Amino acid sequence: MIASEGEQVSGDAAVEVVWEPSAEDLTEGRVPLWWTVGPAGELGVLFVDRGKLRQSPYVKGWVGWTPESVCDGLLVTRHADGSMQRQAIGAIPTGTSHIAFLPDARLVLVEGRVPRGEPGSWPPNAMVLSAEGEQQVAFCIGDDIDVAVTDRGGSIWTAYGDEGIYGGHPQSAAGLAGWGDRGQVVWAPGGRLPEWPLAGFAAATERDQVWLAWYSSSREGHTFLTRIVPLTGEVTSWRSPVRSPDGLAVRGDRAILTRRHHNKRSTEVFRAELVDDAWTVTDRREVAVPGRVVMRCGQGRDGFLWLRTGDVWLRIEA
Protein backbone atom coordinates (compact mmCIF):
# COMPACT_ATOMS: atom_id res chain seq x y z
CA MET A 1 0.00 0.00 0.00
CA ILE A 2 1.39 3.42 -0.98
CA ALA A 3 1.36 6.17 1.62
CA SER A 4 -0.58 9.31 0.85
CA GLU A 5 1.10 12.65 0.23
CA GLY A 6 2.58 14.01 3.45
CA GLU A 7 2.62 10.64 5.19
CA GLN A 8 5.84 9.03 6.39
CA VAL A 9 7.51 5.96 4.95
CA SER A 10 8.45 2.84 6.92
CA GLY A 11 7.86 4.56 10.24
CA ASP A 12 10.74 6.97 9.60
CA ALA A 13 9.61 10.50 10.49
CA ALA A 14 12.34 11.94 8.25
CA VAL A 15 11.10 10.25 5.03
CA GLU A 16 8.02 11.95 3.58
CA VAL A 17 5.88 11.01 0.59
CA VAL A 18 5.63 14.16 -1.56
CA TRP A 19 3.91 13.17 -4.81
CA GLU A 20 2.75 10.42 -7.15
CA PRO A 21 1.00 10.72 -10.53
CA SER A 22 -2.76 11.12 -10.62
CA ALA A 23 -5.15 9.25 -12.91
CA GLU A 24 -5.24 12.40 -15.06
CA ASP A 25 -1.46 12.32 -15.50
CA LEU A 26 -1.54 8.67 -16.55
CA THR A 27 -4.37 8.92 -19.07
CA GLU A 28 -3.62 7.91 -22.66
CA GLY A 29 -1.03 5.46 -21.38
CA ARG A 30 1.44 8.12 -20.34
CA VAL A 31 4.64 7.00 -18.59
CA PRO A 32 6.56 9.30 -16.20
CA LEU A 33 10.14 9.40 -17.44
CA TRP A 34 12.65 12.17 -16.80
CA TRP A 35 12.34 14.31 -13.70
CA THR A 36 14.02 17.11 -11.79
CA VAL A 37 13.67 19.40 -8.79
CA GLY A 38 14.18 23.10 -9.44
CA PRO A 39 16.06 25.56 -7.22
CA ALA A 40 12.72 26.83 -5.86
CA GLY A 41 11.69 23.33 -4.75
CA GLU A 42 9.41 22.62 -7.70
CA LEU A 43 9.21 18.98 -8.86
CA GLY A 44 8.96 18.48 -12.61
CA VAL A 45 8.15 15.17 -14.30
CA LEU A 46 8.00 14.71 -18.07
CA PHE A 47 5.47 12.10 -19.29
CA VAL A 48 5.47 10.39 -22.70
CA ASP A 49 2.86 8.14 -24.34
CA ARG A 50 3.92 4.51 -23.76
CA GLY A 51 3.10 3.70 -27.40
CA LYS A 52 5.95 5.98 -28.52
CA LEU A 53 8.55 4.23 -26.33
CA ARG A 54 10.68 1.13 -26.45
CA GLN A 55 12.06 -0.62 -23.39
CA SER A 56 15.57 -2.00 -23.10
CA PRO A 57 15.66 -5.65 -21.99
CA TYR A 58 18.87 -4.89 -20.10
CA VAL A 59 17.96 -1.77 -18.09
CA LYS A 60 15.42 -2.00 -15.27
CA GLY A 61 12.88 0.66 -14.36
CA TRP A 62 11.94 3.93 -16.01
CA VAL A 63 15.52 4.63 -17.19
CA GLY A 64 15.15 1.70 -19.60
CA TRP A 65 12.34 3.43 -21.56
CA THR A 66 13.40 5.59 -24.53
CA PRO A 67 11.45 7.27 -27.36
CA GLU A 68 11.57 5.48 -30.70
CA SER A 69 11.57 8.85 -32.46
CA VAL A 70 11.20 12.55 -31.68
CA CYS A 71 7.94 12.84 -29.74
CA ASP A 72 5.70 15.09 -27.67
CA GLY A 73 5.16 14.88 -23.92
CA LEU A 74 3.44 16.40 -20.91
CA LEU A 75 5.39 18.26 -18.24
CA VAL A 76 3.70 18.02 -14.83
CA THR A 77 5.05 20.45 -12.24
CA ARG A 78 4.31 20.32 -8.53
CA HIS A 79 5.26 23.72 -7.07
CA ALA A 80 6.60 24.15 -3.55
CA ASP A 81 3.19 25.35 -2.34
CA GLY A 82 1.57 22.12 -3.56
CA SER A 83 -0.13 23.64 -6.61
CA MET A 84 0.02 21.74 -9.90
CA GLN A 85 0.71 22.83 -13.47
CA ARG A 86 0.54 20.79 -16.70
CA GLN A 87 2.07 21.82 -20.00
CA ALA A 88 2.51 20.16 -23.39
CA ILE A 89 6.13 19.80 -24.54
CA GLY A 90 6.90 19.15 -28.21
CA ALA A 91 9.81 17.67 -30.14
CA ILE A 92 11.51 15.76 -27.32
CA PRO A 93 14.81 14.34 -28.67
CA THR A 94 15.15 10.56 -28.67
CA GLY A 95 18.35 10.62 -26.60
CA THR A 96 16.93 12.70 -23.75
CA SER A 97 18.22 11.47 -20.37
CA HIS A 98 17.98 14.51 -18.06
CA ILE A 99 15.74 17.54 -17.63
CA ALA A 100 16.29 20.57 -15.40
CA PHE A 101 14.56 23.85 -14.56
CA LEU A 102 16.17 27.21 -15.30
CA PRO A 103 15.07 30.64 -13.99
CA ASP A 104 11.93 32.21 -15.51
CA ALA A 105 10.18 28.81 -15.71
CA ARG A 106 12.45 27.64 -18.54
CA LEU A 107 13.30 23.98 -19.04
CA VAL A 108 16.43 22.36 -20.42
CA LEU A 109 16.29 18.93 -22.09
CA VAL A 110 19.63 17.10 -22.10
CA GLU A 111 20.71 14.13 -24.21
CA GLY A 112 23.31 12.09 -22.34
CA ARG A 113 25.33 11.15 -25.40
CA VAL A 114 26.47 13.21 -28.37
CA PRO A 115 28.20 11.93 -31.52
CA ARG A 116 31.44 13.59 -32.59
CA GLY A 117 30.96 15.94 -35.53
CA GLU A 118 33.63 17.48 -37.70
CA PRO A 119 37.04 17.88 -36.02
CA GLY A 120 36.55 20.32 -33.15
CA SER A 121 32.78 20.34 -33.60
CA TRP A 122 30.12 18.67 -31.42
CA PRO A 123 26.39 18.65 -32.26
CA PRO A 124 23.97 20.19 -29.70
CA ASN A 125 22.67 17.91 -26.95
CA ALA A 126 21.03 20.51 -24.66
CA MET A 127 17.90 22.41 -25.67
CA VAL A 128 16.44 25.29 -23.64
CA LEU A 129 12.68 25.81 -23.81
CA SER A 130 10.86 28.99 -22.81
CA ALA A 131 8.08 29.03 -20.22
CA GLU A 132 5.70 28.56 -23.16
CA GLY A 133 7.57 25.48 -24.38
CA GLU A 134 9.25 27.13 -27.37
CA GLN A 135 12.88 26.32 -28.19
CA GLN A 136 15.16 29.26 -27.40
CA VAL A 137 18.66 27.88 -27.95
CA ALA A 138 20.50 24.58 -28.37
CA PHE A 139 24.16 23.78 -27.62
CA CYS A 140 26.52 21.00 -26.60
CA ILE A 141 27.39 20.39 -22.94
CA GLY A 142 29.69 17.39 -23.35
CA ASP A 143 29.37 13.67 -23.88
CA ASP A 144 28.30 10.79 -21.61
CA ILE A 145 26.52 12.90 -18.98
CA ASP A 146 25.90 10.95 -15.77
CA VAL A 147 24.57 13.88 -13.71
CA ALA A 148 23.03 17.26 -14.59
CA VAL A 149 21.71 19.91 -12.18
CA THR A 150 20.97 23.64 -12.37
CA ASP A 151 21.60 26.34 -9.79
CA ARG A 152 19.68 29.47 -8.79
CA GLY A 153 21.70 31.62 -11.18
CA GLY A 154 20.78 29.53 -14.22
CA SER A 155 24.03 27.62 -14.72
CA ILE A 156 24.06 23.93 -15.60
CA TRP A 157 26.44 21.56 -13.76
CA THR A 158 27.48 18.22 -15.16
CA ALA A 159 29.48 15.13 -14.21
CA TYR A 160 30.56 12.65 -16.87
CA GLY A 161 31.05 8.93 -17.37
CA ASP A 162 34.18 7.21 -18.59
CA GLU A 163 33.18 7.19 -22.27
CA GLY A 164 32.88 10.96 -22.17
CA ILE A 165 36.01 11.50 -20.11
CA TYR A 166 38.04 9.49 -22.62
CA GLY A 167 35.97 10.40 -25.66
CA GLY A 168 37.68 13.58 -26.83
CA HIS A 169 35.32 16.35 -25.70
CA PRO A 170 37.48 18.86 -23.77
CA GLN A 171 35.01 19.62 -20.98
CA SER A 172 33.92 16.00 -20.57
CA ALA A 173 37.58 15.02 -20.27
CA ALA A 174 37.87 17.01 -17.03
CA GLY A 175 35.10 14.94 -15.42
CA LEU A 176 33.08 17.90 -14.08
CA ALA A 177 31.93 21.13 -15.74
CA GLY A 178 29.75 24.21 -15.34
CA TRP A 179 27.81 25.78 -18.24
CA GLY A 180 25.88 28.98 -18.85
CA ASP A 181 22.34 28.84 -20.18
CA ARG A 182 23.58 29.57 -23.71
CA GLY A 183 26.27 26.88 -23.69
CA GLN A 184 29.28 28.91 -22.57
CA VAL A 185 31.74 27.24 -20.16
CA VAL A 186 31.50 29.02 -16.79
CA TRP A 187 33.58 26.66 -14.65
CA ALA A 188 36.19 23.94 -15.10
CA PRO A 189 38.18 22.00 -12.47
CA GLY A 190 41.52 23.32 -13.70
CA GLY A 191 43.56 20.67 -11.92
CA ARG A 192 41.94 21.36 -8.53
CA LEU A 193 40.35 17.95 -8.01
CA PRO A 194 42.17 15.47 -5.73
CA GLU A 195 42.04 12.68 -8.35
CA TRP A 196 40.88 12.27 -11.95
CA PRO A 197 37.13 11.51 -12.19
CA LEU A 198 35.75 8.39 -13.87
CA ALA A 199 31.98 8.63 -13.22
CA GLY A 200 29.38 10.94 -11.68
CA PHE A 201 26.91 9.75 -9.07
CA ALA A 202 24.71 12.52 -7.67
CA ALA A 203 24.23 16.28 -7.40
CA ALA A 204 22.82 18.80 -4.95
CA THR A 205 22.58 22.53 -4.43
CA GLU A 206 22.62 24.43 -1.15
CA ARG A 207 21.86 28.15 -1.40
CA ASP A 208 24.60 29.45 -3.75
CA GLN A 209 26.68 26.26 -3.67
CA VAL A 210 26.73 23.22 -5.95
CA TRP A 211 27.74 19.72 -4.81
CA LEU A 212 28.76 16.87 -7.12
CA ALA A 213 29.45 13.30 -5.98
CA TRP A 214 31.83 11.37 -8.23
CA TYR A 215 34.06 8.33 -8.49
CA SER A 216 37.79 8.54 -9.27
CA SER A 217 39.89 6.64 -11.78
CA SER A 218 42.51 5.71 -9.17
CA ARG A 219 43.20 2.07 -8.42
CA GLU A 220 41.44 2.48 -5.06
CA GLY A 221 38.39 3.99 -6.77
CA HIS A 222 37.71 6.68 -4.18
CA THR A 223 34.39 8.54 -4.06
CA PHE A 224 34.53 12.31 -3.53
CA LEU A 225 32.11 15.12 -2.70
CA THR A 226 33.08 18.35 -4.47
CA ARG A 227 31.59 21.72 -3.49
CA ILE A 228 31.66 24.57 -6.02
CA VAL A 229 30.78 28.20 -5.32
CA PRO A 230 29.64 29.54 -8.72
CA LEU A 231 30.09 33.23 -7.82
CA THR A 232 33.81 32.76 -7.12
CA GLY A 233 34.66 29.50 -8.86
CA GLU A 234 36.02 28.17 -5.56
CA VAL A 235 36.21 24.37 -5.38
CA THR A 236 36.68 22.13 -2.34
CA SER A 237 36.66 18.31 -2.29
CA TRP A 238 36.31 15.74 0.48
CA ARG A 239 36.37 11.97 0.52
CA SER A 240 32.77 10.79 0.60
CA PRO A 241 31.75 8.93 3.76
CA VAL A 242 29.61 6.67 1.53
CA ARG A 243 30.96 4.82 -1.47
CA SER A 244 29.02 5.34 -4.73
CA PRO A 245 25.97 7.24 -3.39
CA ASP A 246 23.05 7.82 -5.74
CA GLY A 247 21.48 10.58 -3.68
CA LEU A 248 23.01 13.57 -1.86
CA ALA A 249 21.70 16.61 0.02
CA VAL A 250 23.65 19.03 2.20
CA ARG A 251 22.69 21.52 4.87
CA GLY A 252 25.63 23.27 6.51
CA ASP A 253 27.83 20.64 8.14
CA ARG A 254 25.21 17.88 7.75
CA ALA A 255 24.50 15.65 4.79
CA ILE A 256 22.12 12.90 3.79
CA LEU A 257 23.23 10.25 1.29
CA THR A 258 21.48 7.21 -0.16
CA ARG A 259 22.73 4.06 -1.83
CA ARG A 260 20.12 2.03 -3.66
CA HIS A 261 19.41 -1.67 -3.67
CA HIS A 262 19.02 -1.72 -7.44
CA ASN A 263 15.47 -2.49 -8.59
CA LYS A 264 14.44 -3.32 -5.01
CA ARG A 265 11.88 -1.58 -2.81
CA SER A 266 14.47 -0.41 -0.31
CA THR A 267 17.46 1.88 -0.01
CA GLU A 268 20.23 2.63 2.48
CA VAL A 269 20.00 6.07 4.08
CA PHE A 270 23.12 7.58 5.64
CA ARG A 271 23.44 10.69 7.77
CA ALA A 272 26.84 12.35 7.94
CA GLU A 273 28.48 15.34 9.60
CA LEU A 274 31.53 17.39 8.67
CA VAL A 275 33.88 17.17 11.66
CA ASP A 276 37.52 18.33 11.60
CA ASP A 277 37.32 18.74 7.82
CA ALA A 278 36.16 15.16 7.21
CA TRP A 279 32.71 13.74 6.52
CA THR A 280 31.74 11.01 8.98
CA VAL A 281 28.66 8.76 8.95
CA THR A 282 26.60 9.29 12.13
CA ASP A 283 23.62 7.07 11.28
CA ARG A 284 22.86 4.32 8.77
CA ARG A 285 19.63 2.46 8.17
CA GLU A 286 17.74 0.52 5.52
CA VAL A 287 14.41 2.07 4.56
CA ALA A 288 11.57 0.25 2.80
CA VAL A 289 10.09 2.49 0.09
CA PRO A 290 6.89 2.42 -2.03
CA GLY A 291 8.53 1.52 -5.36
CA ARG A 292 11.61 0.03 -6.96
CA VAL A 293 14.76 2.18 -6.87
CA VAL A 294 16.89 2.42 -10.03
CA MET A 295 19.51 4.76 -11.48
CA ARG A 296 19.07 8.55 -11.35
CA CYS A 297 16.87 8.25 -8.31
CA GLY A 298 18.11 11.18 -6.18
CA GLN A 299 18.59 14.95 -6.29
CA GLY A 300 19.36 17.35 -3.43
CA ARG A 301 18.00 20.86 -2.96
CA ASP A 302 18.74 23.07 0.06
CA GLY A 303 19.02 20.33 2.64
CA PHE A 304 16.31 18.04 1.23
CA LEU A 305 17.04 14.88 -0.73
CA TRP A 306 14.33 14.07 -3.28
CA LEU A 307 14.17 10.36 -4.00
CA ARG A 308 12.25 8.62 -6.79
CA THR A 309 11.04 5.13 -5.87
CA GLY A 310 9.08 3.66 -8.75
CA ASP A 311 6.58 6.40 -9.59
CA VAL A 312 6.44 7.85 -6.08
CA TRP A 313 8.61 10.78 -5.00
CA LEU A 314 9.90 11.02 -1.43
CA ARG A 315 11.77 13.71 0.44
CA ILE A 316 14.32 13.28 3.23
CA GLU A 317 15.58 16.21 5.29
CA ALA A 318 19.29 16.42 6.15
PDB file of C-alpha atoms in Angstrom, residues 205-207 209 211 227 238 249-255 272-274 279 302-303 318:
ATOM      1  CA  THR A 205      22.582  22.535  -4.429  1.00  0.00           C
ATOM      2  CA  GLU A 206      22.619  24.432  -1.150  1.00  0.00           C
ATOM      3  CA  ARG A 207      21.860  28.146  -1.403  1.00  0.00           C
ATOM      4  CA  GLN A 209      26.685  26.261  -3.674  1.00  0.00           C
ATOM      5  CA  TRP A 211      27.738  19.722  -4.810  1.00  0.00           C
ATOM      6  CA  ARG A 227      31.587  21.716  -3.492  1.00  0.00           C
ATOM      7  CA  TRP A 238      36.312  15.739   0.483  1.00  0.00           C
ATOM      8  CA  ALA A 249      21.701  16.608   0.020  1.00  0.00           C
ATOM      9  CA  VAL A 250      23.648  19.031   2.197  1.00  0.00           C
ATOM     10  CA  ARG A 251      22.692  21.520   4.871  1.00  0.00           C
ATOM     11  CA  GLY A 252      25.632  23.269   6.513  1.00  0.00           C
ATOM     12  CA  ASP A 253      27.834  20.641   8.141  1.00  0.00           C
ATOM     13  CA  ARG A 254      25.213  17.880   7.751  1.00  0.00           C
ATOM     14  CA  ALA A 255      24.498  15.647   4.790  1.00  0.00           C
ATOM     15  CA  ALA A 272      26.837  12.350   7.939  1.00  0.00           C
ATOM     16  CA  GLU A 273      28.485  15.341   9.600  1.00  0.00           C
ATOM     17  CA  LEU A 274      31.529  17.389   8.669  1.00  0.00           C
ATOM     18  CA  TRP A 279      32.711  13.740   6.519  1.00  0.00           C
ATOM     19  CA  ASP A 302      18.741  23.071   0.058  1.00  0.00           C
ATOM     20  CA  GLY A 303      19.019  20.328   2.644  1.00  0.00           C
ATOM     21  CA  ALA A 318      19.290  16.417   6.148  1.00  0.00           C
TER      22      ALA A 318
END
